[in-house]
Amino acid sequence: MNILTFKENFRTHLSNSFGKTLRRKIVVIESDDWGSIRTASKEAYQAMLQFGLKLETNHYGFDSLESNEDLELLFNVLLDFKDATGRPPVFTPFCNMANPDFEAIESTNFSDYAFESIDKTIARYPNHDKLLHYWQEGERRRLFCPQLHGREHIHVGRWWKLIAQEKDDGMLEAFRWRSVGASRWNGKEYPNYLGALHPEKKSEIPGLHKMLEDAGRLYEQYMGHKPTCFVAPNAEEPAELETTLKKIGVETITRAKRRIYPLGDGQFKKEWNWPGKINAHGQVILVRNAFFEPVCFGEPDKAHITDWVDRCLKQISIAFFWNKPAVISSHRVNYIGFIELKNRDKGIRELRRLLKAIIKKWPEVEFMTSAELGELLMNKA
Ligand SMILES: [Zn+2]
């Protein structure tokens, strides 16, 4: 099998042909989901699996709040390399600032939803006390520069309906294990409750503005300055949230090339995006054009991918062919060993291979943060 199928190859070339050109060879690594919970522990993983929650065919079952060690190992890999500017490769992690407060919800007997900020979540976990320290340290050393993914990584309305109104036994089992993420139980496919800012009804939208304001405030509290970049969790957000994003400091937004976003009440609108596009609020758009998810398994549409490193290199080379920056998507799950050590071993090993190959193939490469690339593209406007 070719590295990219004929169709993928054609599509990758076509989509890279649009947008602002940069003659420098720039690579940005964007990584979603940091700060959010998923599977709380190995015990939770096994118990939920036993209960019949669908986890086994989805590598995200091994995703969990990043531990001290997860962050240390990732930083160490990055520090082993240098780009043409003499600096190490850098990650832009998109972070959630809060999680559901399971205890508080239980204490009201499921009558009220409550969330807790990340400093409270960390305190419930055994090897995670340095998480915020590493977020700050990562930024200071320009290795791991946190940006915003939202408040919680769940759509409160949809999650709450399953838990508190339908009292779905599968979802309640996950709740007992302080976990989220299972997609199915007992033949019932759950709606996308991870798409935090993806409304069903127009009437929800004011609440989504509020969620983003909370997220911005917490980010500032932890990082000491406002966030400047944003990517929505899991599903598209309505366009009017751009005003609140602007208000909380966001100047750079990562978007799907072909974005179908909700207007609410079952209506949708389509837009095309390209790197360097400027929206109505003067914010600059980035588009991901390479994908590196080496721990992925069990997903039928990715079954043909045998080598994520070769595939990602090919995608980067297409981006460079069209004089575009390469923006790689690589989710947190690839670097997490708390549930399954082999998962992190594989992710870290493959990241090492990827970084080595990029630097060898393009010695002039510059690794950048999303914020730096956003500014560069903005200045070309
Ligand atoms: Zn996400």
mmCIF file of C-alpha atoms and ligand atoms in Angstrom:
data_model
loop_
_atom_site.group_PDB
_atom_site.id
_atom_site.type_symbol
_atom_site.label_atom_id
_atom_site.label_comp_id
_atom_site.label_asym_id
_atom_site.label_seq_id
_atom_site.Cartn_x
_atom_site.Cartn_y
_atom_site.Cartn_z
ATOM 1 C CA MET A 1 0.000 0.000 0.000
ATOM 2 C CA ASN A 2 1.243 3.494 -0.851
ATOM 3 C CA ILE A 3 1.928 5.872 2.032
ATOM 4 C CA LEU A 4 -1.056 7.973 0.997
ATOM 5 C CA THR A 5 -3.866 6.457 -1.057
ATOM 6 C CA PHE A 6 -4.359 8.016 -4.495
ATOM 7 C CA LYS A 7 -7.358 9.939 -3.196
ATOM 8 C CA GLU A 8 -5.527 11.157 -0.068
ATOM 9 C CA ASN A 9 -2.558 12.247 -2.186
ATOM 10 C CA PHE A 10 -4.774 14.201 -4.586
ATOM 11 C CA ARG A 11 -6.733 15.827 -1.769
ATOM 12 C CA THR A 12 -3.577 16.752 0.173
ATOM 13 C CA HIS A 13 -2.089 18.457 -2.914
ATOM 14 C CA LEU A 14 -5.330 20.266 -3.711
ATOM 15 C CA SER A 15 -5.879 21.577 -0.192
ATOM 16 C CA ASN A 16 -2.267 22.750 0.160
ATOM 17 C CA SER A 17 -2.521 24.762 -3.045
ATOM 18 C CA PHE A 18 -4.649 27.448 -1.307
ATOM 19 C CA GLY A 19 -3.529 30.084 1.188
ATOM 20 C CA LYS A 20 -0.596 32.353 1.921
ATOM 21 C CA THR A 21 2.826 31.115 0.913
ATOM 22 C CA LEU A 22 5.911 31.149 3.117
ATOM 23 C CA ARG A 23 9.198 30.152 1.559
ATOM 24 C CA ARG A 24 10.628 29.060 4.910
ATOM 25 C CA LYS A 25 10.217 25.431 5.969
ATOM 26 C CA ILE A 26 8.069 25.726 9.057
ATOM 27 C CA VAL A 27 6.670 22.861 11.154
ATOM 28 C CA VAL A 28 4.089 23.393 13.907
ATOM 29 C CA ILE A 29 3.021 20.495 16.153
ATOM 30 C CA GLU A 30 -0.468 21.014 17.580
ATOM 31 C CA SER A 31 -1.654 18.610 20.263
ATOM 32 C CA ASP A 32 -5.223 18.645 21.610
ATOM 33 C CA ASP A 33 -6.811 17.546 24.891
ATOM 34 C CA TRP A 34 -4.222 18.391 27.567
ATOM 35 C CA GLY A 35 -5.753 19.057 30.978
ATOM 36 C CA SER A 36 -8.914 17.108 30.279
ATOM 37 C CA ILE A 37 -9.755 13.832 31.922
ATOM 38 C CA ARG A 38 -10.725 10.799 29.905
ATOM 39 C CA THR A 39 -10.081 7.406 31.528
ATOM 40 C CA ALA A 40 -9.325 8.019 35.214
ATOM 41 C CA SER A 41 -7.095 4.983 35.937
ATOM 42 C CA LYS A 42 -6.155 1.486 34.824
ATOM 43 C CA GLU A 43 -8.699 0.097 37.265
ATOM 44 C CA ALA A 44 -11.386 2.336 35.746
ATOM 45 C CA TYR A 45 -10.390 1.197 32.243
ATOM 46 C CA GLN A 46 -10.674 -2.469 33.139
ATOM 47 C CA ALA A 47 -13.920 -2.084 35.075
ATOM 48 C CA MET A 48 -15.595 -0.084 32.301
ATOM 49 C CA LEU A 49 -14.443 -2.614 29.720
ATOM 50 C CA GLN A 50 -15.865 -5.422 31.872
ATOM 51 C CA PHE A 51 -19.144 -3.527 32.127
ATOM 52 C CA GLY A 52 -19.342 -3.545 28.334
ATOM 53 C CA LEU A 53 -18.611 0.094 27.587
ATOM 54 C CA LYS A 54 -17.040 0.422 24.156
ATOM 55 C CA LEU A 55 -13.364 1.219 24.725
ATOM 56 C CA GLU A 56 -11.421 -1.650 23.203
ATOM 57 C CA THR A 57 -11.562 -0.563 19.563
ATOM 58 C CA ASN A 58 -10.685 3.030 20.313
ATOM 59 C CA HIS A 59 -7.162 4.049 21.274
ATOM 60 C CA TYR A 60 -8.593 7.019 23.206
ATOM 61 C CA GLY A 61 -9.437 4.534 25.994
ATOM 62 C CA PHE A 62 -5.737 4.885 26.932
ATOM 63 C CA ASP A 63 -6.060 8.651 27.137
ATOM 64 C CA SER A 64 -5.849 10.095 30.629
ATOM 65 C CA LEU A 65 -4.851 13.283 32.431
ATOM 66 C CA GLU A 66 -1.136 13.828 31.719
ATOM 67 C CA SER A 67 1.085 12.757 34.617
ATOM 68 C CA ASN A 68 4.346 14.325 35.765
ATOM 69 C CA GLU A 69 6.230 11.515 34.042
ATOM 70 C CA ASP A 70 4.309 11.847 30.760
ATOM 71 C CA LEU A 71 5.367 15.507 30.568
ATOM 72 C CA GLU A 72 8.960 14.836 31.638
ATOM 73 C CA LEU A 73 9.419 12.163 28.962
ATOM 74 C CA LEU A 74 7.933 14.354 26.244
ATOM 75 C CA PHE A 75 10.148 17.313 27.215
ATOM 76 C CA ASN A 76 13.207 15.044 27.187
ATOM 77 C CA VAL A 77 12.531 13.873 23.640
ATOM 78 C CA LEU A 78 12.119 17.448 22.425
ATOM 79 C CA LEU A 79 15.370 18.486 24.150
ATOM 80 C CA ASP A 80 17.275 15.822 22.207
ATOM 81 C CA PHE A 81 16.823 17.690 18.915
ATOM 82 C CA LYS A 82 17.683 21.068 17.426
ATOM 83 C CA ASP A 83 16.324 22.792 14.329
ATOM 84 C CA ALA A 84 18.056 25.239 11.976
ATOM 85 C CA THR A 85 17.675 28.036 14.556
ATOM 86 C CA GLY A 86 19.517 25.944 17.152
ATOM 87 C CA ARG A 87 16.381 25.473 19.272
ATOM 88 C CA PRO A 88 14.492 22.269 20.130
ATOM 89 C CA PRO A 89 11.215 21.307 18.442
ATOM 90 C CA VAL A 90 8.202 22.777 20.237
ATOM 91 C CA PHE A 91 4.681 21.515 20.943
ATOM 92 C CA THR A 92 1.580 23.694 21.062
ATOM 93 C CA PRO A 93 -0.734 21.813 23.431
ATOM 94 C CA PHE A 94 -4.385 22.906 23.343
ATOM 95 C CA CYS A 95 -5.578 22.635 26.936
ATOM 96 C CA ASN A 96 -8.840 22.350 28.821
ATOM 97 C CA MET A 97 -8.994 24.389 31.998
ATOM 98 C CA ALA A 98 -11.638 22.366 33.887
ATOM 99 C CA ASN A 99 -13.435 19.035 34.239
ATOM 100 C CA PRO A 100 -16.796 17.880 35.617
ATOM 101 C CA ASP A 101 -16.896 17.970 39.420
ATOM 102 C CA PHE A 102 -18.176 14.443 40.045
ATOM 103 C CA GLU A 103 -18.312 14.807 43.840
ATOM 104 C CA ALA A 104 -20.293 18.046 43.743
ATOM 105 C CA ILE A 105 -22.740 16.581 41.218
ATOM 106 C CA GLU A 106 -23.258 13.520 43.415
ATOM 107 C CA SER A 107 -23.707 15.642 46.511
ATOM 108 C CA THR A 108 -26.681 17.413 44.897
ATOM 109 C CA ASN A 109 -28.036 14.013 43.874
ATOM 110 C CA PHE A 110 -27.660 14.909 40.181
ATOM 111 C CA SER A 111 -29.808 17.999 40.424
ATOM 112 C CA ASP A 112 -27.082 20.472 39.409
ATOM 113 C CA TYR A 113 -24.125 20.324 37.077
ATOM 114 C CA ALA A 114 -20.811 21.562 38.461
ATOM 115 C CA PHE A 115 -17.273 21.812 37.117
ATOM 116 C CA GLU A 116 -13.920 22.041 38.869
ATOM 117 C CA SER A 117 -10.833 23.919 37.687
ATOM 118 C CA ILE A 118 -7.775 21.889 36.693
ATOM 119 C CA ASP A 119 -5.880 22.578 39.952
ATOM 120 C CA LYS A 120 -8.670 20.691 41.770
ATOM 121 C CA THR A 121 -8.629 17.799 39.258
ATOM 122 C CA ILE A 122 -4.874 17.400 39.687
ATOM 123 C CA ALA A 123 -5.300 16.989 43.435
ATOM 124 C CA ARG A 124 -7.418 13.848 42.862
ATOM 125 C CA TYR A 125 -4.719 12.139 40.813
ATOM 126 C CA PRO A 126 -1.655 10.322 42.210
ATOM 127 C CA ASN A 127 1.301 11.438 40.023
ATOM 128 C CA HIS A 128 0.063 14.678 38.576
ATOM 129 C CA ASP A 129 0.945 17.404 41.078
ATOM 130 C CA LYS A 130 3.494 19.091 38.779
ATOM 131 C CA LEU A 131 1.146 19.410 35.804
ATOM 132 C CA LEU A 132 0.625 23.178 36.010
ATOM 133 C CA HIS A 133 4.277 23.702 36.887
ATOM 134 C CA TYR A 134 5.247 21.864 33.688
ATOM 135 C CA TRP A 135 2.761 23.841 31.608
ATOM 136 C CA GLN A 136 4.466 27.045 32.823
ATOM 137 C CA GLU A 137 7.979 25.596 32.643
ATOM 138 C CA GLY A 138 7.285 24.193 29.145
ATOM 139 C CA GLU A 139 6.296 27.657 27.981
ATOM 140 C CA ARG A 140 9.238 29.356 29.657
ATOM 141 C CA ARG A 141 11.631 26.989 27.881
ATOM 142 C CA ARG A 142 9.644 27.212 24.601
ATOM 143 C CA LEU A 143 9.171 23.455 24.479
ATOM 144 C CA PHE A 144 5.488 23.090 25.287
ATOM 145 C CA CYS A 145 3.502 26.325 24.956
ATOM 146 C CA PRO A 146 -0.101 25.841 26.175
ATOM 147 C CA GLN A 147 -3.044 27.369 24.327
ATOM 148 C CA LEU A 148 -6.801 27.044 24.706
ATOM 149 C CA HIS A 149 -9.066 24.075 23.902
ATOM 150 C CA GLY A 150 -11.951 25.277 26.126
ATOM 151 C CA ARG A 151 -13.303 24.885 29.661
ATOM 152 C CA GLU A 152 -14.343 21.195 29.940
ATOM 153 C CA HIS A 153 -13.990 18.778 27.012
ATOM 154 C CA ILE A 154 -17.653 17.792 27.280
ATOM 155 C CA HIS A 155 -20.849 19.230 25.938
ATOM 156 C CA VAL A 156 -22.536 19.828 29.270
ATOM 157 C CA GLY A 157 -26.091 19.631 27.912
ATOM 158 C CA ARG A 158 -25.676 16.302 26.094
ATOM 159 C CA TRP A 159 -23.615 14.685 28.845
ATOM 160 C CA TRP A 160 -26.052 15.871 31.518
ATOM 161 C CA LYS A 161 -29.069 14.544 29.600
ATOM 162 C CA LEU A 162 -27.516 11.042 29.460
ATOM 163 C CA ILE A 163 -26.419 11.106 33.103
ATOM 164 C CA ALA A 164 -29.160 12.971 34.960
ATOM 165 C CA GLN A 165 -32.258 12.677 32.800
ATOM 166 C CA GLU A 166 -31.976 9.368 30.924
ATOM 167 C CA LYS A 167 -29.936 7.867 33.783
ATOM 168 C CA ASP A 168 -28.162 5.703 31.212
ATOM 169 C CA ASP A 169 -26.524 2.794 33.052
ATOM 170 C CA GLY A 170 -23.414 2.800 30.859
ATOM 171 C CA MET A 171 -22.826 6.523 31.324
ATOM 172 C CA LEU A 172 -23.473 6.214 35.059
ATOM 173 C CA GLU A 173 -20.912 3.420 35.272
ATOM 174 C CA ALA A 174 -18.349 5.705 33.620
ATOM 175 C CA PHE A 175 -19.427 8.492 36.008
ATOM 176 C CA ARG A 176 -18.744 6.200 38.998
ATOM 177 C CA TRP A 177 -15.260 5.673 37.602
ATOM 178 C CA ARG A 178 -14.836 9.455 37.190
ATOM 179 C CA SER A 179 -14.275 8.947 33.470
ATOM 180 C CA VAL A 180 -15.707 10.142 30.164
ATOM 181 C CA GLY A 181 -15.311 9.123 26.557
ATOM 182 C CA ALA A 182 -17.066 5.786 25.925
ATOM 183 C CA SER A 183 -19.015 5.954 22.685
ATOM 184 C CA ARG A 184 -21.444 3.055 23.119
ATOM 185 C CA TRP A 185 -23.019 0.740 25.640
ATOM 186 C CA ASN A 186 -25.509 -2.098 25.308
ATOM 187 C CA GLY A 187 -26.134 -1.413 21.625
ATOM 188 C CA LYS A 188 -26.785 2.286 22.216
ATOM 189 C CA GLU A 189 -24.556 4.726 20.373
ATOM 190 C CA TYR A 190 -24.078 7.894 22.433
ATOM 191 C CA PRO A 191 -24.416 11.329 20.834
ATOM 192 C CA ASN A 192 -21.172 13.327 20.607
ATOM 193 C CA TYR A 193 -20.986 14.600 24.171
ATOM 194 C CA LEU A 194 -17.290 15.484 23.794
ATOM 195 C CA GLY A 195 -18.025 18.301 21.339
ATOM 196 C CA ALA A 196 -18.168 20.923 24.074
ATOM 197 C CA LEU A 197 -19.013 23.977 21.990
ATOM 198 C CA HIS A 198 -21.266 22.319 19.389
ATOM 199 C CA PRO A 199 -24.843 23.375 20.204
ATOM 200 C CA GLU A 200 -28.107 21.744 19.205
ATOM 201 C CA LYS A 201 -30.238 24.781 19.919
ATOM 202 C CA LYS A 202 -29.655 28.494 19.341
ATOM 203 C CA SER A 203 -30.726 29.084 22.946
ATOM 204 C CA GLU A 204 -27.562 27.279 24.135
ATOM 205 C CA ILE A 205 -25.195 29.759 22.504
ATOM 206 C CA PRO A 206 -25.134 32.368 25.333
ATOM 207 C CA GLY A 207 -24.015 29.573 27.684
ATOM 208 C CA LEU A 208 -21.160 28.706 25.302
ATOM 209 C CA HIS A 209 -19.923 32.321 25.384
ATOM 210 C CA LYS A 210 -19.892 32.013 29.180
ATOM 211 C CA MET A 211 -17.900 28.730 29.016
ATOM 212 C CA LEU A 212 -15.245 30.419 26.864
ATOM 213 C CA GLU A 213 -15.065 33.416 29.198
ATOM 214 C CA ASP A 214 -14.503 31.060 32.144
ATOM 215 C CA ALA A 215 -11.851 29.188 30.151
ATOM 216 C CA GLY A 216 -10.041 32.425 29.285
ATOM 217 C CA ARG A 217 -10.106 33.579 32.893
ATOM 218 C CA LEU A 218 -8.705 30.258 34.189
ATOM 219 C CA TYR A 219 -6.023 30.183 31.502
ATOM 220 C CA GLU A 220 -4.886 33.648 32.545
ATOM 221 C CA GLN A 221 -4.877 32.589 36.183
ATOM 222 C CA TYR A 222 -2.597 29.616 35.457
ATOM 223 C CA MET A 223 -0.358 31.014 32.730
ATOM 224 C CA GLY A 224 -0.150 34.651 33.820
ATOM 225 C CA HIS A 225 -1.293 36.027 30.449
ATOM 226 C CA LYS A 226 -4.187 35.618 28.018
ATOM 227 C CA PRO A 227 -4.397 32.713 25.542
ATOM 228 C CA THR A 228 -3.749 33.723 21.920
ATOM 229 C CA CYS A 229 -4.652 30.532 20.025
ATOM 230 C CA PHE A 230 -7.719 28.306 20.068
ATOM 231 C CA VAL A 231 -9.040 25.127 18.516
ATOM 232 C CA ALA A 232 -12.533 23.853 19.342
ATOM 233 C CA PRO A 233 -12.896 20.508 21.120
ATOM 234 C CA ASN A 234 -14.096 17.677 18.895
ATOM 235 C CA ALA A 235 -16.871 19.403 16.934
ATOM 236 C CA GLU A 236 -17.306 22.785 15.272
ATOM 237 C CA GLU A 237 -18.306 25.855 17.251
ATOM 238 C CA PRO A 238 -20.763 28.546 16.065
ATOM 239 C CA ALA A 239 -19.191 31.537 14.267
ATOM 240 C CA GLU A 240 -20.507 34.069 16.813
ATOM 241 C CA LEU A 241 -18.134 32.642 19.458
ATOM 242 C CA GLU A 242 -15.342 34.432 17.576
ATOM 243 C CA THR A 243 -16.349 37.665 19.363
ATOM 244 C CA THR A 244 -15.782 36.083 22.786
ATOM 245 C CA LEU A 245 -12.573 34.441 21.577
ATOM 246 C CA LYS A 246 -11.376 37.903 20.549
ATOM 247 C CA LYS A 247 -12.406 39.304 23.923
ATOM 248 C CA ILE A 248 -10.418 36.704 25.871
ATOM 249 C CA GLY A 249 -7.299 37.318 23.745
ATOM 250 C CA VAL A 250 -7.444 34.799 20.881
ATOM 251 C CA GLU A 251 -5.846 36.045 17.642
ATOM 252 C CA THR A 252 -5.172 32.692 15.943
ATOM 253 C CA ILE A 253 -7.793 29.985 15.343
ATOM 254 C CA THR A 254 -7.086 26.514 13.946
ATOM 255 C CA ARG A 255 -9.925 25.382 11.706
ATOM 256 C CA ALA A 256 -10.922 22.525 9.427
ATOM 257 C CA LYS A 257 -10.302 23.209 5.743
ATOM 258 C CA ARG A 258 -13.919 22.526 4.999
ATOM 259 C CA ARG A 259 -15.828 23.627 8.062
ATOM 260 C CA ILE A 260 -19.515 22.919 8.525
ATOM 261 C CA TYR A 261 -20.500 24.862 11.594
ATOM 262 C CA PRO A 262 -23.762 24.957 13.529
ATOM 263 C CA LEU A 263 -26.147 27.900 13.535
ATOM 264 C CA GLY A 264 -28.294 26.079 16.083
ATOM 265 C CA ASP A 265 -31.763 24.541 15.765
ATOM 266 C CA GLY A 266 -30.606 22.008 13.172
ATOM 267 C CA GLN A 267 -29.146 24.538 10.722
ATOM 268 C CA PHE A 268 -25.569 24.548 9.470
ATOM 269 C CA LYS A 269 -23.340 26.679 7.296
ATOM 270 C CA LYS A 270 -20.261 25.782 5.271
ATOM 271 C CA GLU A 271 -16.999 27.728 4.938
ATOM 272 C CA TRP A 272 -13.592 27.055 3.396
ATOM 273 C CA ASN A 273 -10.409 27.824 5.278
ATOM 274 C CA TRP A 274 -6.779 28.183 4.295
ATOM 275 C CA PRO A 275 -3.603 29.160 6.166
ATOM 276 C CA GLY A 276 -3.454 32.913 6.657
ATOM 277 C CA LYS A 277 -7.151 33.611 6.023
ATOM 278 C CA ILE A 278 -8.288 36.601 8.131
ATOM 279 C CA ASN A 279 -11.803 36.513 9.579
ATOM 280 C CA ALA A 280 -14.227 39.382 10.222
ATOM 281 C CA HIS A 281 -12.622 40.036 13.638
ATOM 282 C CA GLY A 282 -9.097 40.234 12.255
ATOM 283 C CA GLN A 283 -8.153 36.797 13.607
ATOM 284 C CA VAL A 284 -5.841 34.626 11.506
ATOM 285 C CA ILE A 285 -6.742 31.041 10.555
ATOM 286 C CA LEU A 286 -4.410 28.023 10.630
ATOM 287 C CA VAL A 287 -5.246 24.723 8.946
ATOM 288 C CA ARG A 288 -3.810 21.320 9.837
ATOM 289 C CA ASN A 289 -2.290 19.543 6.863
ATOM 290 C CA ALA A 290 -0.372 16.643 8.457
ATOM 291 C CA PHE A 291 -1.403 14.005 10.968
ATOM 292 C CA PHE A 292 0.638 12.009 13.438
ATOM 293 C CA GLU A 293 -1.358 9.628 15.635
ATOM 294 C CA PRO A 294 0.973 6.620 15.923
ATOM 295 C CA VAL A 295 -0.898 4.886 18.774
ATOM 296 C CA CYS A 296 -4.115 4.802 16.740
ATOM 297 C CA PHE A 297 -5.651 1.360 16.275
ATOM 298 C CA GLY A 298 -8.995 -0.209 15.558
ATOM 299 C CA GLU A 299 -10.456 2.638 13.513
ATOM 300 C CA PRO A 300 -11.495 1.203 10.135
ATOM 301 C CA ASP A 301 -10.819 4.403 8.147
ATOM 302 C CA LYS A 302 -7.201 4.384 9.355
ATOM 303 C CA ALA A 303 -6.588 0.651 8.979
ATOM 304 C CA HIS A 304 -4.464 1.205 5.841
ATOM 305 C CA ILE A 305 -1.909 3.314 7.736
ATOM 306 C CA THR A 306 1.073 1.124 8.505
ATOM 307 C CA ASP A 307 3.675 3.804 9.199
ATOM 308 C CA TRP A 308 2.594 7.149 10.658
ATOM 309 C CA VAL A 309 6.121 8.554 10.361
ATOM 310 C CA ASP A 310 6.384 7.969 6.594
ATOM 311 C CA ARG A 311 2.849 9.212 6.084
ATOM 312 C CA CYS A 312 3.447 12.373 8.085
ATOM 313 C CA LEU A 313 6.743 13.046 6.213
ATOM 314 C CA LYS A 314 4.878 12.721 2.928
ATOM 315 C CA GLN A 315 2.230 15.203 4.111
ATOM 316 C CA ILE A 316 4.929 17.657 5.222
ATOM 317 C CA SER A 317 6.683 17.337 1.853
ATOM 318 C CA ILE A 318 3.427 18.168 0.040
ATOM 319 C CA ALA A 319 2.951 21.231 2.285
ATOM 320 C CA PHE A 320 6.529 22.375 1.525
ATOM 321 C CA PHE A 321 6.048 21.707 -2.207
ATOM 322 C CA TRP A 322 3.255 24.326 -2.125
ATOM 323 C CA ASN A 323 5.333 26.670 0.123
ATOM 324 C CA LYS A 324 2.963 26.189 3.026
ATOM 325 C CA PRO A 325 3.798 25.697 6.701
ATOM 326 C CA ALA A 326 3.236 22.110 7.880
ATOM 327 C CA VAL A 327 0.795 22.043 10.804
ATOM 328 C CA ILE A 328 0.784 18.577 12.352
ATOM 329 C CA SER A 329 -2.088 17.289 14.470
ATOM 330 C CA SER A 330 -0.933 14.868 17.184
ATOM 331 C CA HIS A 331 -3.318 14.300 20.115
ATOM 332 C CA ARG A 332 -2.277 13.977 23.756
ATOM 333 C CA VAL A 333 -3.197 10.277 23.825
ATOM 334 C CA ASN A 334 0.007 9.447 21.919
ATOM 335 C CA TYR A 335 2.135 10.548 24.881
ATOM 336 C CA ILE A 336 0.172 9.117 27.815
ATOM 337 C CA GLY A 337 1.362 6.094 29.797
ATOM 338 C CA PHE A 338 -0.812 6.289 32.903
ATOM 339 C CA ILE A 339 -3.322 3.643 31.733
ATOM 340 C CA GLU A 340 -1.001 1.639 29.480
ATOM 341 C CA LEU A 341 2.767 2.154 29.458
ATOM 342 C CA LYS A 342 3.155 0.513 26.045
ATOM 343 C CA ASN A 343 0.934 3.221 24.609
ATOM 344 C CA ARG A 344 3.335 5.994 25.644
ATOM 345 C CA ASP A 345 6.407 3.928 24.738
ATOM 346 C CA LYS A 346 5.125 3.634 21.198
ATOM 347 C CA GLY A 347 4.112 7.296 20.890
ATOM 348 C CA ILE A 348 7.433 8.572 22.241
ATOM 349 C CA ARG A 349 9.476 6.157 20.100
ATOM 350 C CA GLU A 350 7.634 7.181 16.953
ATOM 351 C CA LEU A 351 7.894 10.909 17.810
ATOM 352 C CA ARG A 352 11.653 10.484 18.129
ATOM 353 C CA ARG A 353 11.746 8.813 14.696
ATOM 354 C CA LEU A 354 9.615 11.578 13.193
ATOM 355 C CA LEU A 355 11.692 14.468 14.583
ATOM 356 C CA LYS A 356 14.926 12.814 13.503
ATOM 357 C CA ALA A 357 13.605 12.224 9.992
ATOM 358 C CA ILE A 358 12.261 15.791 9.611
ATOM 359 C CA ILE A 359 15.589 17.352 10.623
ATOM 360 C CA LYS A 360 17.544 14.990 8.371
ATOM 361 C CA LYS A 361 15.317 15.534 5.338
ATOM 362 C CA TRP A 362 14.974 19.330 5.756
ATOM 363 C CA PRO A 363 18.039 20.655 7.674
ATOM 364 C CA GLU A 364 16.675 24.207 7.183
ATOM 365 C CA VAL A 365 13.470 23.343 9.097
ATOM 366 C CA GLU A 366 12.160 25.718 11.797
ATOM 367 C CA PHE A 367 9.807 24.393 14.466
ATOM 368 C CA MET A 368 7.331 27.055 15.589
ATOM 369 C CA THR A 369 4.423 27.460 17.962
ATOM 370 C CA SER A 370 0.923 28.099 16.601
ATOM 371 C CA ALA A 371 1.129 31.619 18.040
ATOM 372 C CA GLU A 372 4.396 32.356 16.196
ATOM 373 C CA LEU A 373 3.028 31.018 12.914
ATOM 374 C CA GLY A 374 -0.179 33.021 13.411
ATOM 375 C CA GLU A 375 1.822 36.212 13.865
ATOM 376 C CA LEU A 376 3.983 35.476 10.837
ATOM 377 C CA LEU A 377 0.923 34.938 8.626
ATOM 378 C CA MET A 378 -0.824 37.983 10.079
ATOM 379 C CA ASN A 379 2.153 40.179 9.179
ATOM 380 C CA LYS A 380 1.864 38.985 5.578
ATOM 381 C CA ALA A 381 -1.729 40.248 5.429
HETATM 382 ZN ZN ZN B 1 -10.020 17.555 21.840
#
